[in-house]
Short mmCIF file of C-alpha atoms in Angstrom, two decimals:
data_model
loop_
_atom_site.label_atom_id
_atom_site.label_comp_id
_atom_site.label_asym_id
_atom_site.label_seq_id
_atom_site.Cartn_x
_atom_site.Cartn_y
_atom_site.Cartn_z
CA MET B 376 -182.69 156.47 56.67
CA ASN B 377 -185.71 156.30 54.39
CA SER B 378 -184.97 156.45 50.68
CA ALA B 379 -186.88 157.01 47.46
CA GLN B 380 -187.26 154.12 45.12
CA SER B 381 -187.12 154.13 41.32
CA GLY B 382 -187.37 150.78 39.57
CA ASP B 383 -185.34 148.25 41.51
CA ARG B 384 -182.86 150.74 42.91
CA GLN B 385 -182.97 152.87 46.05
CA TYR B 386 -181.22 156.21 46.54
CA ASN B 387 -179.78 157.63 49.72
CA LYS B 388 -179.38 161.16 48.40
CA VAL B 389 -180.64 162.98 45.30
CA PHE B 390 -179.11 166.11 43.73
CA ILE B 391 -181.78 168.33 42.11
CA SER B 392 -180.41 169.93 38.93
CA TYR B 393 -182.39 172.81 37.40
CA ALA B 394 -182.17 176.20 35.70
CA ARG B 395 -182.79 179.21 37.94
CA GLU B 396 -185.94 180.10 35.97
CA ASP B 397 -187.39 176.73 37.06
CA ARG B 398 -186.77 177.33 40.75
CA GLU B 399 -190.46 176.98 41.62
CA TRP B 400 -190.54 173.53 40.03
CA ALA B 401 -187.34 172.51 41.81
CA ALA B 402 -188.90 173.51 45.13
CA GLU B 403 -191.98 171.42 44.34
CA LYS B 404 -189.77 168.42 43.57
CA ALA B 405 -188.02 168.96 46.91
CA ARG B 406 -191.38 169.00 48.71
CA THR B 407 -192.23 165.69 47.04
CA PHE B 408 -188.99 164.17 48.30
CA GLU B 409 -189.67 165.47 51.81
CA GLY B 410 -193.07 163.81 51.74
CA VAL B 411 -191.53 160.39 51.22
CA GLY B 412 -188.55 160.96 53.52
CA GLN B 413 -186.02 161.15 50.70
CA ALA B 414 -182.77 163.03 51.42
CA TYR B 415 -181.94 165.56 48.71
CA PHE B 416 -179.73 168.54 47.89
CA LEU B 417 -181.25 171.76 46.52
CA ASP B 418 -178.66 174.51 46.17
CA TYR B 419 -180.54 177.63 47.31
CA ALA B 420 -182.03 175.77 50.30
CA SER B 421 -178.84 173.98 51.31
CA ILE B 422 -175.86 176.31 50.79
CA ARG B 423 -175.07 178.64 53.69
CA ALA B 424 -174.06 182.30 53.30
CA GLY B 425 -170.33 182.69 52.76
CA GLU B 426 -169.84 179.10 51.65
CA ASN B 427 -167.85 178.39 48.45
CA TRP B 428 -170.82 177.29 46.36
CA ARG B 429 -168.78 175.99 43.39
CA ASP B 430 -166.91 173.55 45.60
CA ARG B 431 -170.09 172.60 47.44
CA LEU B 432 -171.97 171.82 44.21
CA ALA B 433 -169.14 169.64 42.93
CA ALA B 434 -168.96 167.78 46.24
CA GLU B 435 -172.73 167.23 46.40
CA ILE B 436 -172.89 165.84 42.86
CA GLU B 437 -170.04 163.50 43.68
CA ALA B 438 -171.76 162.33 46.89
CA ALA B 439 -175.25 161.92 45.39
CA ASP B 440 -176.50 158.53 44.21
CA LEU B 441 -178.73 160.23 41.64
CA VAL B 442 -178.91 163.54 39.80
CA TRP B 443 -182.56 164.38 39.12
CA LEU B 444 -182.60 166.78 36.17
CA ILE B 445 -185.55 169.14 35.61
CA TRP B 446 -185.38 169.69 31.86
CA SER B 447 -186.88 172.72 30.11
CA LYS B 448 -186.11 175.38 27.52
CA TYR B 449 -184.25 177.22 30.29
CA ALA B 450 -182.20 174.19 31.31
CA ALA B 451 -181.18 173.72 27.67
CA GLN B 452 -179.57 177.19 27.75
CA SER B 453 -177.78 176.80 31.09
CA ASP B 454 -174.06 176.00 31.19
CA TRP B 455 -174.36 175.02 34.87
CA VAL B 456 -177.09 172.49 34.11
CA ARG B 457 -174.94 171.06 31.32
CA GLN B 458 -171.99 170.64 33.69
CA GLU B 459 -174.24 168.94 36.23
CA TYR B 460 -175.70 166.36 33.86
CA GLU B 461 -172.24 165.68 32.39
CA ALA B 462 -170.99 165.00 35.94
CA ALA B 463 -173.95 162.67 36.46
CA LEU B 464 -173.13 160.75 33.27
CA ALA B 465 -169.58 160.30 34.51
CA LYS B 466 -170.99 158.42 37.51
CA GLY B 467 -172.13 155.60 35.21
CA ASN B 468 -175.50 154.08 34.34
CA GLY B 469 -178.37 154.92 36.63
CA GLY B 470 -176.92 158.17 37.91
CA LEU B 471 -179.33 160.46 36.04
CA ARG B 472 -183.13 160.80 35.88
CA ILE B 473 -184.97 163.44 33.86
CA ASP B 474 -188.30 165.22 34.34
CA LEU B 475 -189.58 167.02 31.22
CA LEU B 476 -191.24 170.37 31.89
CA ASP B 477 -191.85 171.11 28.21
CA SER B 478 -191.13 169.72 24.74
CA THR B 479 -187.56 171.04 24.46
CA PRO B 480 -185.49 168.24 22.85
CA LEU B 481 -182.82 166.55 24.92
CA PRO B 482 -179.23 166.91 23.64
CA ASP B 483 -177.80 163.76 22.07
CA VAL B 484 -175.51 163.11 25.02
CA ILE B 485 -178.46 162.43 27.37
CA SER B 486 -181.14 161.39 24.85
CA HIS B 487 -180.70 157.74 25.92
CA VAL B 488 -181.59 158.46 29.57
CA GLN B 489 -185.03 157.66 30.96
CA ALA B 490 -187.18 160.81 30.72
CA GLU B 491 -190.78 161.32 31.79
CA ARG B 492 -193.15 164.22 31.40
CA SER B 493 -193.38 165.92 34.77
CA PRO B 494 -196.79 166.40 36.43
CA LEU B 495 -195.56 169.97 37.02
CA ALA B 496 -195.22 170.60 33.28
CA SER B 497 -197.19 173.08 31.20
CA PRO B 498 -200.76 171.93 30.47
CA THR B 499 -200.10 170.74 26.89
CA HIS B 500 -197.32 170.34 24.38
CA VAL B 501 -199.35 172.67 22.17
CA THR B 502 -198.54 175.62 24.41
CA ASP B 503 -194.84 174.76 24.13
CA ARG B 504 -195.07 175.20 20.36
CA ILE B 505 -197.12 178.39 20.48
CA LEU B 506 -195.00 180.16 23.09
CA ARG B 507 -191.75 181.28 21.47
CA GLU B 508 -188.61 182.28 23.33
CA PRO B 509 -188.16 186.09 23.37
CA THR B 510 -184.48 185.73 22.42
CA ARG B 511 -182.62 183.42 20.07
CA SER B 512 -179.01 182.49 19.45
CA LEU B 513 -177.45 183.64 16.19
CA PRO B 514 -177.77 180.92 13.53
CA GLU B 515 -174.52 179.18 12.69
CA GLN B 516 -175.02 179.96 9.01
CA ASN B 517 -176.11 183.20 7.33
CA TRP B 518 -175.57 185.23 10.50
CA GLN B 519 -173.67 188.00 8.66
CA LEU B 520 -176.77 189.09 6.74
CA PRO B 521 -178.36 192.44 7.69
CA SER B 522 -181.69 190.63 8.09
CA VAL B 523 -180.08 188.56 10.86
CA LEU B 524 -177.75 191.09 12.47
CA LEU B 525 -180.60 193.61 12.79
CA ARG B 526 -183.29 191.24 14.03
CA PRO B 527 -184.33 192.20 17.58
CA GLU B 528 -184.56 188.63 18.88
CA TYR B 529 -180.82 188.07 18.27
CA GLY B 530 -179.88 191.19 20.26
CA VAL B 531 -176.53 191.63 18.49
CA VAL B 532 -176.31 195.29 19.57
CA PRO B 533 -176.73 195.79 23.35
CA PHE B 534 -179.99 197.39 24.48
CA VAL B 535 -179.61 200.93 25.80
CA GLY B 536 -181.93 203.59 27.22
CA ARG B 537 -185.66 203.63 28.03
CA GLU B 538 -184.93 202.93 31.70
CA GLU B 539 -187.96 204.82 33.06
CA LEU B 540 -190.27 203.14 30.57
CA LEU B 541 -188.92 199.70 31.46
CA GLU B 542 -189.60 200.36 35.13
CA GLU B 543 -193.11 201.52 34.26
CA TYR B 544 -193.86 198.27 32.43
CA GLU B 545 -192.41 196.16 35.21
CA THR B 546 -194.68 197.96 37.67
CA TRP B 547 -197.65 197.40 35.37
CA CYS B 548 -196.93 193.67 35.22
CA GLU B 549 -196.52 193.35 38.97
CA ASP B 550 -199.70 195.12 40.12
CA ASP B 551 -202.53 193.19 41.77
CA SER B 552 -204.75 192.69 38.71
CA PRO B 553 -205.27 189.05 37.66
CA PHE B 554 -205.31 190.09 33.99
CA ALA B 555 -204.18 193.22 32.14
CA VAL B 556 -203.57 194.32 28.55
CA ARG B 557 -201.51 197.07 26.94
CA LEU B 558 -201.30 198.08 23.30
CA LEU B 559 -197.89 199.57 22.49
CA THR B 560 -197.72 201.36 19.13
CA GLY B 561 -194.93 202.86 17.06
CA ALA B 562 -193.57 203.08 13.54
CA GLY B 563 -191.60 200.19 12.07
CA GLY B 564 -188.03 200.13 13.33
CA ILE B 565 -188.75 202.34 16.35
CA GLY B 566 -187.80 199.48 18.70
CA LYS B 567 -191.10 197.99 19.94
CA THR B 568 -190.03 194.37 19.69
CA ARG B 569 -186.63 194.94 21.26
CA PHE B 570 -188.27 196.88 24.10
CA ALA B 571 -190.72 194.03 24.72
CA ILE B 572 -187.83 191.55 24.77
CA GLU B 573 -186.08 193.64 27.40
CA VAL B 574 -189.25 193.66 29.55
CA CYS B 575 -189.35 189.87 29.22
CA LYS B 576 -185.72 189.57 30.34
CA ARG B 577 -186.32 191.68 33.44
CA LEU B 578 -189.40 189.74 34.47
CA ARG B 579 -187.58 186.45 34.08
CA GLN B 580 -185.19 187.63 36.75
CA LYS B 581 -188.28 187.63 38.98
CA PHE B 582 -189.30 184.10 37.90
CA TRP B 583 -192.05 185.12 35.50
CA GLU B 584 -192.93 183.06 32.45
CA THR B 585 -192.43 185.32 29.42
CA ALA B 586 -192.94 184.46 25.76
CA PHE B 587 -193.90 185.76 22.35
CA VAL B 588 -197.05 184.16 20.94
CA ASP B 589 -195.97 182.61 17.64
CA ARG B 590 -198.30 183.77 14.86
CA ILE B 591 -197.97 180.76 12.56
CA GLU B 592 -198.26 178.14 15.31
CA PHE B 593 -201.25 179.87 16.92
CA GLU B 594 -202.90 180.10 13.49
CA ARG B 595 -203.08 176.31 13.38
CA TYR B 596 -205.41 176.28 16.39
CA LEU B 597 -207.90 179.05 15.54
CA GLU B 598 -210.68 176.47 15.42
CA LYS B 599 -209.71 175.18 18.87
CA PRO B 600 -210.37 177.98 21.38
CA GLU B 601 -209.44 175.67 24.25
CA THR B 602 -205.83 176.12 23.13
CA ALA B 603 -205.92 179.76 24.18
CA ASN B 604 -207.43 178.65 27.50
CA ASP B 605 -204.27 176.61 28.13
CA LEU B 606 -202.17 179.77 27.73
CA MET B 607 -203.99 181.17 30.76
CA ARG B 608 -203.17 178.12 32.93
CA LEU B 609 -199.42 178.43 33.18
CA ARG B 610 -198.03 177.85 36.66
CA ARG B 611 -196.21 181.15 37.04
CA PRO B 612 -197.09 184.82 36.53
CA THR B 613 -197.04 185.21 32.75
CA LEU B 614 -196.34 187.92 30.18
CA LEU B 615 -197.50 187.10 26.63
CA VAL B 616 -196.28 189.36 23.80
CA VAL B 617 -198.23 189.52 20.54
CA ASP B 618 -196.20 191.21 17.79
CA TYR B 619 -197.90 192.70 14.71
CA ALA B 620 -201.15 192.56 16.65
CA GLU B 621 -203.05 194.59 14.02
CA SER B 622 -202.75 191.62 11.64
CA ARG B 623 -203.79 189.08 14.30
CA ARG B 624 -207.22 190.26 15.44
CA GLN B 625 -208.73 186.78 15.72
CA GLN B 626 -205.82 185.56 17.83
CA VAL B 627 -206.06 188.57 20.15
CA GLN B 628 -209.79 187.98 20.50
CA MET B 629 -209.12 184.34 21.43
CA LEU B 630 -206.77 185.46 24.20
CA PHE B 631 -209.39 187.90 25.54
CA GLN B 632 -212.06 185.21 25.48
CA ALA B 633 -209.75 182.74 27.22
CA ALA B 634 -209.11 185.26 30.01
CA LEU B 635 -212.87 185.57 30.47
CA ASN B 636 -213.32 181.78 30.45
CA GLU B 637 -210.59 180.93 32.93
CA GLY B 638 -210.39 181.57 36.64
CA LEU B 639 -206.79 182.78 36.58
CA LYS B 640 -204.62 181.26 39.31
CA GLN B 641 -201.59 183.36 38.33
CA PRO B 642 -201.40 186.91 36.96
CA VAL B 643 -201.44 187.13 33.15
CA ARG B 644 -200.33 190.17 31.16
CA VAL B 645 -200.78 190.57 27.40
CA LEU B 646 -198.58 193.12 25.62
CA LEU B 647 -199.78 193.88 22.08
CA LEU B 648 -197.33 195.48 19.64
CA ALA B 649 -198.66 197.29 16.55
CA ARG B 650 -197.70 199.99 14.07
CA SER B 651 -200.75 202.07 15.02
CA GLU B 652 -204.00 201.94 16.94
CA GLY B 653 -206.16 202.04 13.82
CA GLU B 654 -209.77 201.03 13.47
CA TRP B 655 -208.92 197.39 14.15
CA TRP B 656 -208.45 198.03 17.88
CA ARG B 657 -211.66 199.97 18.35
CA GLU B 658 -213.64 197.39 16.37
CA LEU B 659 -212.19 194.56 18.44
CA LEU B 660 -213.21 196.18 21.73
CA LYS B 661 -216.71 196.87 20.35
CA LYS B 662 -217.25 193.19 19.65
CA SER B 663 -218.17 192.61 23.28
CA HIS B 664 -218.84 194.76 26.31
CA ASP B 665 -216.96 192.09 28.26
CA TYR B 666 -213.81 192.91 26.28
CA GLU B 667 -214.04 196.58 27.16
CA VAL B 668 -214.44 195.71 30.84
CA LEU B 669 -211.60 193.18 30.67
CA VAL B 670 -209.15 195.59 29.03
CA GLY B 671 -210.18 198.58 31.18
CA ASN B 672 -207.44 201.22 31.26
CA GLY B 673 -205.50 199.22 28.69
CA ALA B 674 -207.96 200.35 26.03
CA THR B 675 -205.90 203.53 25.56
CA PRO B 676 -202.85 202.73 23.42
CA LYS B 677 -199.38 203.76 24.53
CA SER B 678 -197.00 205.17 21.91
CA LEU B 679 -193.31 204.23 22.06
CA PRO B 680 -191.27 207.43 21.65
CA PRO B 681 -188.02 207.58 19.65
CA LEU B 682 -185.13 206.05 21.58
CA ALA B 683 -182.98 209.16 21.34
CA VAL B 684 -183.73 212.72 20.32
CA GLU B 685 -180.57 214.53 21.38
CA ARG B 686 -177.63 214.18 19.02
CA LYS B 687 -175.27 212.92 21.75
CA ALA B 688 -177.65 210.12 22.73
CA ARG B 689 -177.98 209.08 19.09
CA GLU B 690 -174.23 209.15 18.68
CA ASP B 691 -173.84 206.86 21.68
CA VAL B 692 -176.22 204.30 20.11
CA TYR B 693 -174.53 204.66 16.71
CA LYS B 694 -170.96 204.29 18.03
CA ARG B 695 -171.89 201.31 20.21
CA SER B 696 -173.44 199.68 17.14
CA VAL B 697 -170.33 200.33 15.02
CA VAL B 698 -168.09 198.73 17.65
CA THR B 699 -170.38 195.71 17.98
CA PHE B 700 -170.73 195.09 14.23
CA ALA B 701 -167.00 195.61 13.58
CA ARG B 702 -166.13 193.05 16.25
CA LYS B 703 -168.77 190.60 15.06
CA LEU B 704 -167.79 190.87 11.39
CA GLU B 705 -164.05 191.09 12.16
CA ARG B 706 -163.71 194.31 10.23
CA PRO B 707 -161.93 197.57 11.18
CA ARG B 708 -163.96 200.17 13.06
CA SER B 709 -165.30 202.91 10.82
CA ILE B 710 -164.36 206.59 11.10
CA PHE B 711 -167.60 207.65 9.39
CA THR B 712 -170.30 209.44 11.39
CA PRO B 713 -173.33 210.57 9.39
CA ASP B 714 -175.50 213.54 10.35
CA LEU B 715 -177.75 211.92 12.96
CA THR B 716 -180.08 214.90 13.49
CA SER B 717 -182.58 214.01 10.76
CA GLU B 718 -185.93 212.33 11.45
CA THR B 719 -184.61 209.20 9.73
CA PHE B 720 -182.65 208.43 12.89
CA ASP B 721 -185.70 208.61 15.14
CA SER B 722 -185.75 204.91 14.29
CA VAL B 723 -183.31 202.59 16.01
CA LEU B 724 -183.36 200.43 12.89
CA PHE B 725 -181.79 203.19 10.80
CA LEU B 726 -179.18 203.97 13.43
CA HIS B 727 -178.18 200.32 13.26
CA LEU B 728 -178.31 200.22 9.45
CA ALA B 729 -176.08 203.31 9.21
CA ALA B 730 -173.61 201.71 11.62
CA LEU B 731 -173.57 198.49 9.60
CA ALA B 732 -173.01 200.45 6.37
CA ALA B 733 -170.14 202.36 8.01
CA VAL B 734 -168.45 199.09 8.98
CA TYR B 735 -168.55 198.20 5.28
CA GLY B 736 -166.96 201.54 4.40
CA GLN B 737 -170.03 203.54 3.41
CA CYS B 738 -171.27 206.76 5.04
CA ILE B 739 -175.03 206.78 4.34
CA GLU B 740 -177.56 209.25 5.77
CA GLU B 741 -180.63 208.94 3.48
CA GLN B 742 -183.34 206.51 4.50
CA ASP B 743 -183.93 205.10 1.00
CA VAL B 744 -180.21 204.58 0.40
CA LEU B 745 -179.86 202.77 3.72
CA LEU B 746 -182.70 200.44 2.76
CA ASP B 747 -181.08 199.83 -0.63
CA PHE B 748 -177.81 198.99 1.13
CA GLY B 749 -179.50 196.32 3.23
CA ILE B 750 -181.56 194.87 0.37
CA GLU B 751 -178.60 194.70 -2.03
CA ARG B 752 -176.63 192.65 0.45
CA GLU B 753 -179.59 190.31 0.86
CA GLN B 754 -179.98 189.98 -2.93
CA SER B 755 -176.35 189.00 -3.43
CA PHE B 756 -176.87 186.31 -0.80
CA TRP B 757 -179.95 184.88 -2.61
CA VAL B 758 -177.97 184.64 -5.85
CA ARG B 759 -175.06 182.82 -4.17
CA LYS B 760 -177.45 180.39 -2.48
CA ALA B 761 -179.16 179.62 -5.81
CA GLU B 762 -175.79 178.95 -7.46
CA ASP B 763 -174.66 176.65 -4.64
CA LEU B 764 -177.74 174.41 -4.49
CA PRO B 765 -177.08 170.77 -5.43
CA LEU B 766 -179.72 170.74 -8.17
CA PRO B 767 -179.32 170.41 -11.98
CA PRO B 768 -178.21 173.75 -13.44
CA GLU B 769 -180.93 176.00 -14.78
CA GLN B 770 -180.67 179.76 -15.17
CA ILE B 771 -182.55 181.58 -12.39
CA GLU B 772 -182.90 185.27 -13.12
CA GLU B 773 -182.20 187.61 -10.21
CA ASN B 774 -185.58 189.33 -10.64
CA VAL B 775 -187.28 185.96 -10.09
CA LEU B 776 -185.49 185.58 -6.77
CA ASP B 777 -186.57 189.13 -5.88
CA GLN B 778 -190.17 188.20 -6.64
CA GLY B 779 -189.91 185.07 -4.51
CA ALA B 780 -188.67 187.12 -1.56
CA THR B 781 -191.37 189.75 -2.08
CA VAL B 782 -194.16 187.18 -2.17
CA LEU B 783 -192.94 185.56 1.04
CA VAL B 784 -192.70 188.91 2.83
CA LEU B 785 -196.19 189.97 1.72
CA ALA B 786 -197.55 186.60 2.85
CA GLY B 787 -195.90 186.99 6.24
CA GLY B 788 -193.98 183.79 5.62
CA CYS B 789 -195.43 180.36 4.88
CA ASP B 790 -194.91 176.66 5.50
CA PRO B 791 -192.13 175.34 3.19
CA LYS B 792 -194.56 172.69 1.95
CA GLU B 793 -196.82 175.47 0.65
CA LEU B 794 -194.10 177.19 -1.41
CA PRO B 795 -194.93 175.52 -4.75
CA ARG B 796 -198.59 176.51 -4.46
CA VAL B 797 -197.70 180.09 -3.47
CA PHE B 798 -195.18 180.50 -6.29
CA GLU B 799 -197.61 179.16 -8.90
CA ARG B 800 -199.79 182.22 -8.28
CA VAL B 801 -197.02 184.65 -9.34
CA PRO B 802 -196.82 184.97 -13.18
CA ASP B 803 -193.02 184.97 -13.59
CA LEU B 804 -192.57 182.19 -11.06
CA ALA B 805 -195.41 180.17 -12.55
CA GLU B 806 -193.63 180.16 -15.92
CA LEU B 807 -190.64 178.34 -14.44
CA THR B 808 -190.36 174.59 -14.55
CA GLN B 809 -191.33 172.71 -11.40
CA LEU B 810 -187.64 172.00 -10.74
CA ALA B 811 -186.74 175.70 -11.04
CA ARG B 812 -189.54 176.68 -8.64
CA LYS B 813 -188.24 174.07 -6.23
CA ARG B 814 -184.80 175.64 -6.52
CA VAL B 815 -186.13 179.13 -5.76
CA GLY B 816 -188.02 177.71 -2.77
CA ARG B 817 -184.89 176.03 -1.43
CA VAL B 818 -183.06 179.36 -1.43
CA PHE B 819 -185.53 180.82 1.04
CA THR B 820 -186.16 177.62 3.00
CA ASP B 821 -182.44 177.41 3.75
#
């Protein structure tokens, strides 16, 4: 039998370990092995219908001389991949090789193993930084805060409804156009970001690359338009989501220009999320006739309707949220049900806020009072963090912490290294000593 060679050692059989989202790359690795006559095991190509696949995988790992791990952001999230590389480690030195598809760090347990950037990887490490995962795991600390529990990327409350609209957007992504754009508008809290995340999840089941374009990371490369070109060269059909698009006109323009520059080998879809159409959208399209042609039918914005209009549908969302929050926070389920017929509860955000308040024993229906409930809980957290910091004691007034939070929100966030410069431009913060400003900055950095 022919065998592949790596270093001074030859292998009779290789087990290809990968996350299901990287199936295309696994197949390419298999084709490479076939070209050199190397025997290999690739689960979907090797397991027969009706076979006990758990037992077969365990047996194949045991029989293989080498486990060849295709490492990516998807592999890092896969329990099956983790079990496979742990089994490879148990075989002793030399039983594991790693191909890097992106810049996702290796876990400590396999960080010592030889790893090489795969020729099948994304074009640059820059794209890995700019493209952000649609979903995130809850942080180990601070996860009980409303600002965390209600963030769409954490998906604490299960997504419900909008089935027809989801199917419409899937169909839009899968049509024959090489490039297409949609602008989805709606008031804050209506559910635009969560809807886009759900579209991303569904497309990943069909082996699409889906990602949110990170505003801060992309901002670093505004003077390098070739960076946007790389975003159009991904190896799979791609959906890019740009949140708060109305505040990112230059970045959107770069994506349009990149689509015009590149001969797209895979379909690319750009989903823009914004509060409203506004003059910014019309002005952007007027910048170039090529943009109008490129966008085509996508020039007409789509408005995201309220998730639920009928009282029963709203009650379903509210009750599901109460159950989820009560379980997460280990608190008793509330018996409160506010009047959900008002326009306030057109917004999913306020349905969730009311449910969270109910879990804490408060029945709140008014929009302003719900916002106060959320902000007050955040404020108490800032104060506790300031008191706990391992810095010399100095009185930090609560209103100063409020101002620090306000400045950061208005700025859309900033690099922690820039905090001193930002705070120096706010009168009350500027009057603090340098150490006190550092302390305020640490509260929000943490």
